[in-house]
PDB file of C-alpha atoms in Angstrom:
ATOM      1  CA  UNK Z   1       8.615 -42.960  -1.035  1.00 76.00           C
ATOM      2  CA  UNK Z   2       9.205 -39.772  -2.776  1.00 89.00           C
ATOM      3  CA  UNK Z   3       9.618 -39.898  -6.504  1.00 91.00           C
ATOM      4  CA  UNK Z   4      12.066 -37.665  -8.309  1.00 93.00           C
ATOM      5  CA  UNK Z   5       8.899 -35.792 -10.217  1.00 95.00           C
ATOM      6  CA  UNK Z   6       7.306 -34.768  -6.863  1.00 95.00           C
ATOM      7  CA  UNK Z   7      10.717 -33.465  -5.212  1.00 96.00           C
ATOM      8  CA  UNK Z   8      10.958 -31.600  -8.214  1.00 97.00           C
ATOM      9  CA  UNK Z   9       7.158 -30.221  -8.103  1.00 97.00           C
ATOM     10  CA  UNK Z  10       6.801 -29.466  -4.352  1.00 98.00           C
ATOM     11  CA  UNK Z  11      10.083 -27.711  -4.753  1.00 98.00           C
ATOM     12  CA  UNK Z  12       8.995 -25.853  -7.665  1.00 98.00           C
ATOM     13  CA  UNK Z  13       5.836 -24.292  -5.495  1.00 98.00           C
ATOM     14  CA  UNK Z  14       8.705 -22.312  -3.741  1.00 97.00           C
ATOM     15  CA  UNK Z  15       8.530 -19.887  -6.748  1.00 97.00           C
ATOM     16  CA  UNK Z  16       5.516 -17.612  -7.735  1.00 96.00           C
ATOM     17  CA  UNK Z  17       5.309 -18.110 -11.434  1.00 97.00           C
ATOM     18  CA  UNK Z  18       5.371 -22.490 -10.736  1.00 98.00           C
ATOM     19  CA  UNK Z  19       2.520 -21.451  -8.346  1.00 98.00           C
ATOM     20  CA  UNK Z  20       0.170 -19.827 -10.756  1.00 97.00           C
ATOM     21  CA  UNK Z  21       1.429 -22.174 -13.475  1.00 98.00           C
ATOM     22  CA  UNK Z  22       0.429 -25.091 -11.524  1.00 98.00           C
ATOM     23  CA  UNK Z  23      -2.332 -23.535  -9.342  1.00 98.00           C
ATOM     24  CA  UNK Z  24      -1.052 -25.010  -6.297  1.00 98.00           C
ATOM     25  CA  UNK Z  25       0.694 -23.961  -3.160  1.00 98.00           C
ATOM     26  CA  UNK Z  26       2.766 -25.813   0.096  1.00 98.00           C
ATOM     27  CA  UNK Z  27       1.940 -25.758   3.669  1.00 98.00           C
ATOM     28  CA  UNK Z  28       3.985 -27.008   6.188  1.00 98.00           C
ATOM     29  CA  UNK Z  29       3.654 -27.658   9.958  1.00 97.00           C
ATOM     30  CA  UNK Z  30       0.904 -29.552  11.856  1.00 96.00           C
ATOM     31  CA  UNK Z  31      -0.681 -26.663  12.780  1.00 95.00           C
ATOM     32  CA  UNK Z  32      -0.744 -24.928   8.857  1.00 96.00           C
ATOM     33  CA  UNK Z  33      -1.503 -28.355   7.513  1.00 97.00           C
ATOM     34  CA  UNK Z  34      -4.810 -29.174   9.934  1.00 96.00           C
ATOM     35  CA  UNK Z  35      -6.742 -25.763   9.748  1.00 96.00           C
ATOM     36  CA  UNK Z  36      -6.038 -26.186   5.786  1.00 97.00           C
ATOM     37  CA  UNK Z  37      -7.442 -29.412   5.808  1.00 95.00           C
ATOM     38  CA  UNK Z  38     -10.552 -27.983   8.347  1.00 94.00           C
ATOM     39  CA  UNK Z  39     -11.492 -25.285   6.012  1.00 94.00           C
ATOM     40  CA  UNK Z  40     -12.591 -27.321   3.446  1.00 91.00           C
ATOM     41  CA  UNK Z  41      -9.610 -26.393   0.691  1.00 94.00           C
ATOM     42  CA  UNK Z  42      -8.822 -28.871  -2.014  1.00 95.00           C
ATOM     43  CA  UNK Z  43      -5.847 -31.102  -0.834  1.00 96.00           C
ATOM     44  CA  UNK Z  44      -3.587 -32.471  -3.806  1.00 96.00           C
ATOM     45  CA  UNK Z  45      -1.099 -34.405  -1.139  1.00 96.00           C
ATOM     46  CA  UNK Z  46       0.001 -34.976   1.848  1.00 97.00           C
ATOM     47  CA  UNK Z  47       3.240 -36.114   2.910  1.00 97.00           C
ATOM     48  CA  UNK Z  48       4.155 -36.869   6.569  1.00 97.00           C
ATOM     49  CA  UNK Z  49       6.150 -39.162   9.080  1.00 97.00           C
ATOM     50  CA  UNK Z  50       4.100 -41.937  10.226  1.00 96.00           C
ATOM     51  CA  UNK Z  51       4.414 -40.699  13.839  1.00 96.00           C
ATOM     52  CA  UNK Z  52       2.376 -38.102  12.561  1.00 97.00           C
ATOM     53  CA  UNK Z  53       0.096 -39.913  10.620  1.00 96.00           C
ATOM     54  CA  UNK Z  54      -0.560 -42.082  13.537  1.00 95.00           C
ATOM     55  CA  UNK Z  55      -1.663 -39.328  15.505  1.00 94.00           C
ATOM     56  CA  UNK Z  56      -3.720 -37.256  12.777  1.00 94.00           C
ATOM     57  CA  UNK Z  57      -5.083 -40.617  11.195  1.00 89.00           C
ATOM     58  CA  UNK Z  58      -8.954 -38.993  12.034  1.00 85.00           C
ATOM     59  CA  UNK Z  59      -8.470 -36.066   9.549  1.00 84.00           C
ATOM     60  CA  UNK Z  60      -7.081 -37.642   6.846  1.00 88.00           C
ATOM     61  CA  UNK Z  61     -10.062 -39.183   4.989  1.00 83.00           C
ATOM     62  CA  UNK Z  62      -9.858 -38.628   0.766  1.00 84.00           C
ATOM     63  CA  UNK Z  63      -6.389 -37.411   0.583  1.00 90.00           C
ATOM     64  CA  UNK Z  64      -3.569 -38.865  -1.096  1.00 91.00           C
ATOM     65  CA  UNK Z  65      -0.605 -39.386   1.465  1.00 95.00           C
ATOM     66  CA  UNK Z  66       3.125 -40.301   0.898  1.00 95.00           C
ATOM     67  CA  UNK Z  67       4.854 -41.977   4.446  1.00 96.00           C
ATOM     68  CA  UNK Z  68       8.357 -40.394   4.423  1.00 96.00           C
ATOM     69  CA  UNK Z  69      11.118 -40.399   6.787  1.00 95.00           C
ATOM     70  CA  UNK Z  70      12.400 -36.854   8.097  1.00 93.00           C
ATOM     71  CA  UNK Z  71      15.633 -37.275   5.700  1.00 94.00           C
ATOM     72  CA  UNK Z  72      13.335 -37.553   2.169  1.00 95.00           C
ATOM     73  CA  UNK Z  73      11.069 -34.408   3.788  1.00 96.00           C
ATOM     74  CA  UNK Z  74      14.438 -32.054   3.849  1.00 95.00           C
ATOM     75  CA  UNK Z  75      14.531 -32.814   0.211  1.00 96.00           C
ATOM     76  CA  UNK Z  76      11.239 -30.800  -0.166  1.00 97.00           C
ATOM     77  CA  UNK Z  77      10.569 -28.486   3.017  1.00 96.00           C
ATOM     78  CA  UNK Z  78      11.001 -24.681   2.417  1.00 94.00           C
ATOM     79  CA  UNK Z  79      12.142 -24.580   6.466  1.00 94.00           C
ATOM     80  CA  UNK Z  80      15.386 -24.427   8.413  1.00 93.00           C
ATOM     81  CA  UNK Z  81      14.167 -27.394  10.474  1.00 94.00           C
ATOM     82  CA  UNK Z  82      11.603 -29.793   9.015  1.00 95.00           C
ATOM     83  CA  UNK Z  83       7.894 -30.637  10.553  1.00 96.00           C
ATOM     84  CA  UNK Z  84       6.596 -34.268  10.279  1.00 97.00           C
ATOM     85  CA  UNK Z  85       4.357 -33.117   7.788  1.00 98.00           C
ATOM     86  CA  UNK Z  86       3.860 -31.103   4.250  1.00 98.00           C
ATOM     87  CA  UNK Z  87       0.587 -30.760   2.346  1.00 98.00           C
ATOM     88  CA  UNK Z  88      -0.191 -29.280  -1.533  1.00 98.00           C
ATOM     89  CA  UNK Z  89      -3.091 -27.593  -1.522  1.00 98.00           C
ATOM     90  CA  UNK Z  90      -4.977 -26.051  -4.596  1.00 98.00           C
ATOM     91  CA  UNK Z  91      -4.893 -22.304  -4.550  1.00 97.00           C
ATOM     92  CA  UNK Z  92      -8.741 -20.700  -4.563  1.00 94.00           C
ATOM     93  CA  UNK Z  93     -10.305 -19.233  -7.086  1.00 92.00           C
ATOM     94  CA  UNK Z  94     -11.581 -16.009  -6.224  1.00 88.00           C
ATOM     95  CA  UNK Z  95     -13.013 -12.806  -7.283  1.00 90.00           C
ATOM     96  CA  UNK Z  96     -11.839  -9.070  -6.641  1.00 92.00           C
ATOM     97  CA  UNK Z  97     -13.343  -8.115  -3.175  1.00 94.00           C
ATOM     98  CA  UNK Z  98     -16.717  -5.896  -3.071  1.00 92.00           C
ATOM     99  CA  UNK Z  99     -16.854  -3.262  -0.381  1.00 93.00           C
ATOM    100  CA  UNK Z 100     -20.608  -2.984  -1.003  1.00 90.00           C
ATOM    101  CA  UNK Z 101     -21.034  -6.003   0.862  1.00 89.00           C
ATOM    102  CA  UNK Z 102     -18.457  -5.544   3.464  1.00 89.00           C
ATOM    103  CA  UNK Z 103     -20.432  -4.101   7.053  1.00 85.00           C
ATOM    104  CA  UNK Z 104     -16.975  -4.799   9.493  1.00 93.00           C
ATOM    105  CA  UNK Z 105     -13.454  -3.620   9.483  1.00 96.00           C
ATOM    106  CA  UNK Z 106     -11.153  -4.327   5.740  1.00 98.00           C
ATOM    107  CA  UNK Z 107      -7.693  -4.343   6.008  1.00 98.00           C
ATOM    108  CA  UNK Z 108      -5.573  -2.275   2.665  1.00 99.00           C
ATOM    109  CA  UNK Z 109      -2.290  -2.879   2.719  1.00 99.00           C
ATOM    110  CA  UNK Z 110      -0.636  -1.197   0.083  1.00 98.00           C
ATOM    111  CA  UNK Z 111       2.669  -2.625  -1.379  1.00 96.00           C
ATOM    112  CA  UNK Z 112       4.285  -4.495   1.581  1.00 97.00           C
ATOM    113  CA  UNK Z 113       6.836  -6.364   0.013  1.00 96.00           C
ATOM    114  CA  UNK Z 114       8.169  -8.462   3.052  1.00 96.00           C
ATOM    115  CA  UNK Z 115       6.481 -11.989   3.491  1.00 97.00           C
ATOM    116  CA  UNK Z 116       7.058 -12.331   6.721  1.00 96.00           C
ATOM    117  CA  UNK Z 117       5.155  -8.986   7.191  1.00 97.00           C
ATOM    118  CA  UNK Z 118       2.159  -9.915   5.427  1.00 98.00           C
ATOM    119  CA  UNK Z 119       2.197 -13.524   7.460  1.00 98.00           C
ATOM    120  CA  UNK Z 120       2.331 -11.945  10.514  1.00 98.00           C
ATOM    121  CA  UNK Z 121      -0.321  -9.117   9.572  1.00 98.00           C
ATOM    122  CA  UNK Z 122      -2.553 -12.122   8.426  1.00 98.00           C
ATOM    123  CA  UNK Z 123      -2.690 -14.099  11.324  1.00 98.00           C
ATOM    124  CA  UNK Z 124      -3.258  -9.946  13.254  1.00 98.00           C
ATOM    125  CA  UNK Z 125      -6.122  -9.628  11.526  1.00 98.00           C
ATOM    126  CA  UNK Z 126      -7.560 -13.377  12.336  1.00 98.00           C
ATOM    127  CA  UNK Z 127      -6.762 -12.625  15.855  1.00 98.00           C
ATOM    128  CA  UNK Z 128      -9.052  -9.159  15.930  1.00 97.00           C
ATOM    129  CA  UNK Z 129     -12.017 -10.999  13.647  1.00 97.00           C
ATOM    130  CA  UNK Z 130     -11.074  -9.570  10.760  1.00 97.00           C
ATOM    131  CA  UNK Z 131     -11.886 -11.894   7.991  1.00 96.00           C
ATOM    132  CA  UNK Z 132     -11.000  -9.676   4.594  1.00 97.00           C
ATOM    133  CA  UNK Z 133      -7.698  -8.268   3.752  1.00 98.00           C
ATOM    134  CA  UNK Z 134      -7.329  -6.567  -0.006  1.00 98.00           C
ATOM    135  CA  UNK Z 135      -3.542  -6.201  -0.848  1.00 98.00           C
ATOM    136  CA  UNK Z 136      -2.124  -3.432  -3.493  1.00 98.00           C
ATOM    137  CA  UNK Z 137      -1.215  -5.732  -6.714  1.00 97.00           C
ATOM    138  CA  UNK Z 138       2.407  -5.608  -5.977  1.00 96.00           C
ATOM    139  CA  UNK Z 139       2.710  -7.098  -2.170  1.00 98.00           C
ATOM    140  CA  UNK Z 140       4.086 -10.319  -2.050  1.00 98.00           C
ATOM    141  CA  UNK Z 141       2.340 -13.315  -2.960  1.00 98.00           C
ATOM    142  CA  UNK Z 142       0.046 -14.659  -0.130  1.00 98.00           C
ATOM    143  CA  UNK Z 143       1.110 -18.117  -0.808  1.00 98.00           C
ATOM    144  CA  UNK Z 144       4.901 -18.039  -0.608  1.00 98.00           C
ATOM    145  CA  UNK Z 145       5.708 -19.654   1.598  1.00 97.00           C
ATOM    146  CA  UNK Z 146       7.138 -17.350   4.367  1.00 97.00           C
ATOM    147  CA  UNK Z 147       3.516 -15.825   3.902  1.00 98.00           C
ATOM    148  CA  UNK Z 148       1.976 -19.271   4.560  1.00 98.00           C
ATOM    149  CA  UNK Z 149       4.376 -20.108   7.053  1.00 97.00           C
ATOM    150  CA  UNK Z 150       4.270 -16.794   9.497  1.00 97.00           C
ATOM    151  CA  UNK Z 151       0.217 -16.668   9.101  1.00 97.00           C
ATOM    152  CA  UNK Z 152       0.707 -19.713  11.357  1.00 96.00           C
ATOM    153  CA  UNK Z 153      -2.826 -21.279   9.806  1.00 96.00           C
ATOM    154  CA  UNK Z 154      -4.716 -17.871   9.815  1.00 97.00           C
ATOM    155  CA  UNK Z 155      -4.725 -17.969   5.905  1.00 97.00           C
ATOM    156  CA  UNK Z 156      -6.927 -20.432   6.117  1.00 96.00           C
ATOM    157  CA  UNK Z 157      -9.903 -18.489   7.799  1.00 97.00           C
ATOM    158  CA  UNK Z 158      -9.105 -14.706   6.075  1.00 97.00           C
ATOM    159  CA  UNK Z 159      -9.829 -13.759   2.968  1.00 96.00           C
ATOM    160  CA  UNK Z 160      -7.016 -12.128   1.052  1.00 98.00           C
ATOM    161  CA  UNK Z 161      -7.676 -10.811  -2.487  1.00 98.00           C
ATOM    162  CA  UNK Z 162      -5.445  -8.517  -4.924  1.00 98.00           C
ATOM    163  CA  UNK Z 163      -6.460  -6.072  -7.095  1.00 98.00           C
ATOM    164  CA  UNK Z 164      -6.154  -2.186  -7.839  1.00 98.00           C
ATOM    165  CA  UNK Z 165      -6.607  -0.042  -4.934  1.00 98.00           C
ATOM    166  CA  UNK Z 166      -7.424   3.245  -6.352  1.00 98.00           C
ATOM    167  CA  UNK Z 167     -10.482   2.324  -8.595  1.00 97.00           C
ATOM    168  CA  UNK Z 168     -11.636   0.222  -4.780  1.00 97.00           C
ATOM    169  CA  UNK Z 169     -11.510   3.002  -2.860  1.00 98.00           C
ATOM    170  CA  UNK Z 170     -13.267   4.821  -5.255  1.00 97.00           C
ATOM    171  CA  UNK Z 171     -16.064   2.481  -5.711  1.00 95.00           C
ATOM    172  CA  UNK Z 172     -16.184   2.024  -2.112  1.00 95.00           C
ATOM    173  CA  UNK Z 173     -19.942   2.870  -0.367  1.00 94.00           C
ATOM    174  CA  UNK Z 174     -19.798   6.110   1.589  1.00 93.00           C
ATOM    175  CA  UNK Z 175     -20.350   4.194   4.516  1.00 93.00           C
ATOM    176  CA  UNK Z 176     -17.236   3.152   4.695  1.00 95.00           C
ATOM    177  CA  UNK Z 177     -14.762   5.759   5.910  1.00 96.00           C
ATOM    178  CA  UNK Z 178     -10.708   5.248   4.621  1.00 98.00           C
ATOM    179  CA  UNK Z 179      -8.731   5.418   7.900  1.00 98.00           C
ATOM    180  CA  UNK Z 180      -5.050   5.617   6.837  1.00 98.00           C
ATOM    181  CA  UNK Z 181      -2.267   5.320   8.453  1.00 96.00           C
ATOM    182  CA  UNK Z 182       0.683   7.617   8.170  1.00 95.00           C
ATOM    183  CA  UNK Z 183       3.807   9.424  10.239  1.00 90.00           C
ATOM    184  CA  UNK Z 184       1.761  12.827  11.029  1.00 90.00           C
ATOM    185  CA  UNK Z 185      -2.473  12.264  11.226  1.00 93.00           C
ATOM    186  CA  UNK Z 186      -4.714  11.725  13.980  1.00 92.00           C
ATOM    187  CA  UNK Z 187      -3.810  10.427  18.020  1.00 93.00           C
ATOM    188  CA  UNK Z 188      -5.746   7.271  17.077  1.00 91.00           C
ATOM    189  CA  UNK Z 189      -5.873   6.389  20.822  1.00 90.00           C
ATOM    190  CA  UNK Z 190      -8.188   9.581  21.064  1.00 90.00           C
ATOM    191  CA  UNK Z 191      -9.791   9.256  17.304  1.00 89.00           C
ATOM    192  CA  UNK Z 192     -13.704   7.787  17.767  1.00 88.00           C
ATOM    193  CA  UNK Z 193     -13.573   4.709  15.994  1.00 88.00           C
ATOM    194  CA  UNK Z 194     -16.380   2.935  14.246  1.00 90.00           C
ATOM    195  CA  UNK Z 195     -17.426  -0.634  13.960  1.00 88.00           C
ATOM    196  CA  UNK Z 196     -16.862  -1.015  10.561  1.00 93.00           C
ATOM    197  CA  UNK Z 197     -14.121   0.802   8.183  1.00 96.00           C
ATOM    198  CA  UNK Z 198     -11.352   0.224   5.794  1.00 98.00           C
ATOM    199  CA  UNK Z 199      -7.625   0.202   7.617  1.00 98.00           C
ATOM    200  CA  UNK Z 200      -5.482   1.394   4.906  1.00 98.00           C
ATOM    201  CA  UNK Z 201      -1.862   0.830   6.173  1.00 98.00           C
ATOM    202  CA  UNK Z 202       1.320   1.003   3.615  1.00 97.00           C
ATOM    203  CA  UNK Z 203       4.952  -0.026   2.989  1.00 92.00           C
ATOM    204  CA  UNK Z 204       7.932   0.230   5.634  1.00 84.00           C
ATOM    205  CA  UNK Z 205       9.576   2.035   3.071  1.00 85.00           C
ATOM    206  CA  UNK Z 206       7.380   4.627   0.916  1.00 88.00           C
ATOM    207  CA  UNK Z 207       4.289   4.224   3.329  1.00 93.00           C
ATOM    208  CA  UNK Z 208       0.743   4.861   1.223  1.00 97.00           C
ATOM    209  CA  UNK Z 209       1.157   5.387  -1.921  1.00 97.00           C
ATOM    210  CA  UNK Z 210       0.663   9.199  -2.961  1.00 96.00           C
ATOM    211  CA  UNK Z 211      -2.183   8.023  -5.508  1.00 97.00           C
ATOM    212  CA  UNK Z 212      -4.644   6.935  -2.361  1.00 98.00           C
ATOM    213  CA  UNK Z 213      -3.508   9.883  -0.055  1.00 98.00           C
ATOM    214  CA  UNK Z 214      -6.857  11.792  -1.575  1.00 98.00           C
ATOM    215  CA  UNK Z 215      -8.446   9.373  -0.785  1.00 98.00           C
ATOM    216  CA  UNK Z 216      -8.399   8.973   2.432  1.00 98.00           C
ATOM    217  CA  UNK Z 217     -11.183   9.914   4.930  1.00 98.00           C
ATOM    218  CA  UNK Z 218      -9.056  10.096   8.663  1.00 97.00           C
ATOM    219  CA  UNK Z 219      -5.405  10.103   9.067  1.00 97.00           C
ATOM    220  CA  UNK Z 220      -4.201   8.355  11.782  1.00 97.00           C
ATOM    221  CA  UNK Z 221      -1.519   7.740  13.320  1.00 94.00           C
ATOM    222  CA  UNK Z 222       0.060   5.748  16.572  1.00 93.00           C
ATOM    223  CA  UNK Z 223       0.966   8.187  19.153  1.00 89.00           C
ATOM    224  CA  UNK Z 224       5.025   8.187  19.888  1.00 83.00           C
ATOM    225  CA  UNK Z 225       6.009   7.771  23.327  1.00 72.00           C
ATOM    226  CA  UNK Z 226      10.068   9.340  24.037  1.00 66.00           C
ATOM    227  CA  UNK Z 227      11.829   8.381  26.623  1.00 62.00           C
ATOM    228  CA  UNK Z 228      13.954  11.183  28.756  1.00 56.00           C
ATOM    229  CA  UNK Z 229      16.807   8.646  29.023  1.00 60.00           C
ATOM    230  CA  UNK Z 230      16.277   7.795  25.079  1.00 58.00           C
ATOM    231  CA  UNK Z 231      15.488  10.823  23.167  1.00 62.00           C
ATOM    232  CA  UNK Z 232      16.262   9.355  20.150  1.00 61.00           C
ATOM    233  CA  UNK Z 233      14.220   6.597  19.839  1.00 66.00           C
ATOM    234  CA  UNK Z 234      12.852   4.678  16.550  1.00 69.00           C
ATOM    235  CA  UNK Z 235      11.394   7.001  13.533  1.00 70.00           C
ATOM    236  CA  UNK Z 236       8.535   4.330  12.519  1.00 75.00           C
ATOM    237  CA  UNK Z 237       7.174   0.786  13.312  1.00 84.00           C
ATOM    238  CA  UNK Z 238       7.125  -1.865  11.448  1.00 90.00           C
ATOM    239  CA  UNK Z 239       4.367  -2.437   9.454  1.00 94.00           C
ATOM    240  CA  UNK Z 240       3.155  -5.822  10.980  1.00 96.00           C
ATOM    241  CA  UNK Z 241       3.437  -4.086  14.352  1.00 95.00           C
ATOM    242  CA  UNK Z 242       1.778  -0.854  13.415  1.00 95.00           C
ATOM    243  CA  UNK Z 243      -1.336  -3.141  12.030  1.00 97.00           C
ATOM    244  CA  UNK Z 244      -2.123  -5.237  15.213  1.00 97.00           C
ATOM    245  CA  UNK Z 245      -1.986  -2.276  17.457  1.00 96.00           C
ATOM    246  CA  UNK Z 246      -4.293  -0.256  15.090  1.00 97.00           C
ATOM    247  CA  UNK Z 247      -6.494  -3.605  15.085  1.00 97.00           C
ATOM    248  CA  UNK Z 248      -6.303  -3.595  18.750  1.00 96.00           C
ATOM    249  CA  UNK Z 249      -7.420   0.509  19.214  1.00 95.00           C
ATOM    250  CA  UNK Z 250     -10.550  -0.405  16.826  1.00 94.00           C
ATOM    251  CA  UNK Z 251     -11.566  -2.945  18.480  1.00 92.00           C
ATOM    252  CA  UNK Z 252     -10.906  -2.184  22.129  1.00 86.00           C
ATOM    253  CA  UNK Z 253     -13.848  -0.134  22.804  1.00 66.00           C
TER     254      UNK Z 253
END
C-alpha cells in the first residue's frame, strides 16, 4: 500500500531541485530497475506488482519493497504507460572527472539541453565501451527522468560527471587530443583516429561553445551525403545521432 507521504516523495523526484534536496532519484522499468540493482547502487525502495516480484524474487535481497497494484503505480510513474515496477535509488557521490587518468575515448558534451538526447547518447556510449562522459554544467540533469528512462539501464555502467569544461580541457594531458565536432572540419571517415581521445560534441542549437573552439585539437565533422532527387536535404543531425556514428568511426578500425 502506498502512503500519501511516498506518492508525494517519488513524485517530487520528478523535479531537479527535490532531487538534490533529497539526494535521490527514480527508475522505472524492469530493465532500468535490475542493472541498478546489479551495479551495486544504494536502493531506498522498491515498489512493484507482485507478478513482478514473483519473477525477480532472486534479486531482491536487503531492499525495502511496497506490493502495489498497476492503478496505485500511475499515481507515481513519470511514464505514459506504467511498468510493474519503480525503484528510488540514492544518487552517487562523485568527484569532478580527471583526464590524467583517463587512457580510452571521453565523451564532452557541451550544453545539450534535451533529456532524451543525453539518454540516448548515454546508452551510445555504453554500447561503443565508453565508460566516462563529462557534461558542460548546464546539460540537463542525468537523473531526470527522461535521462534515466532513454539510457535504457546504461546509466548504470557509465560514468557521467559535470563540471567546467574550459579549465578540463585545459588541464587535460597532451596525450589526449580534443576531437570536436562541428558543421565544416575534418571527413572523419578519412581522419586517422586514435585509441584513446576526448569526443567533444555540442548543442543542436549553438553547437560548441565559442569558449572551447581554441581548444580544440581536430575538427571533425560527418561527411554529408545529397541526394540528386533531394538536393535539399537536412542542414545538421541530431546530436544523439551525430554521437553514435562518431563512436562508431572511432571504434571501427
Amino acid at each position: 500500500m502506498l502512503s500519501k507521504s511516498k506518492i508525494k516523495l517519488i513524485n517530487s523526484l520528478k523535479m531537479g531541485k527535490y532531487r538534490r534536496q533529497h539526494q535521490l532519484f527514480v527508475a522505472e522499468g524492469t530493465t532500468n530497475v535490475l542493472d541498478f540493482l546489479h551495479s551495486g547502487i544504494e536502493t531506498e525502495a522498491l515498489y512493484a506488482t507482485r507478478n513482478w516480484l514473483k519473477t525477480n524474487q532472486s534479486f531482491l535481497n536487503k531492499i525495502e519493497i511496497t506490493e502495489v497494484i498497476l492503478k496505485e503505480m500511475a499515481k507515481i510513474s513519470a511514464l505514459k504507460n506504467p511498468s510493474e515496477v519503480l525503484a528510488v535509488f540514492a544518487i552517487p557521490e562523485k568527484n569532478e572527472a580527471d583526464l590524467n587518468t583517463m587512457n580510452d575515448l571521453v565523451l564532452m558534451l557541451d550544453d545539450i539541453r534535451d533529456p532524451g538526447n543525453l539518454g540516448t547518447i548515454i546508452r551510445t556510449a555504453d554500447w561503443f565501451g565508453i565508460s566516462h562522459i563529462i557534461c558542460s554544467e548546464n546539460t540537463v540533469d542525468t537523473y531526470n527522468p527522461k535521462v534515466v528512462q532513454a539510457s535504457m539501464g546504461s546509466l548504470a555502467r557509465v560514468q557521467v560527471y559535470y563540471q567546467n569544461l574550459k579549465k578540463t580541457l585545459q588541464a587535460k594531458p597532451d596525450y589526449l587530443k580534443v576531437f570536436g565536432a562541428v558543421l565544416k572540419g575534418n571527413d572523419m571517415v578519412e581522419l586517422a583516429k586514435p585509441n584513446h581521445g576526448i569526443i567533444l560534441v555540442g548543442s543542436e542549437a549553438h553547437g560548441i561553445s565559442k569558449e572551447l573552439l581554441p581548444l580544440i585539437d581536430i575538427k571533425i565533422t560527418i561527411p554529408k551525403q545529397v541526394s540528386i532527387d533531394v538536393p535539399n536535404s537536412a542542414e545538421s543531425l541530431n546530436a544523439s545521432i551525430a554521437t553514435a556514428v562518431i563512436c562508431y568511426e572511432f571504434r571501427r578500425k
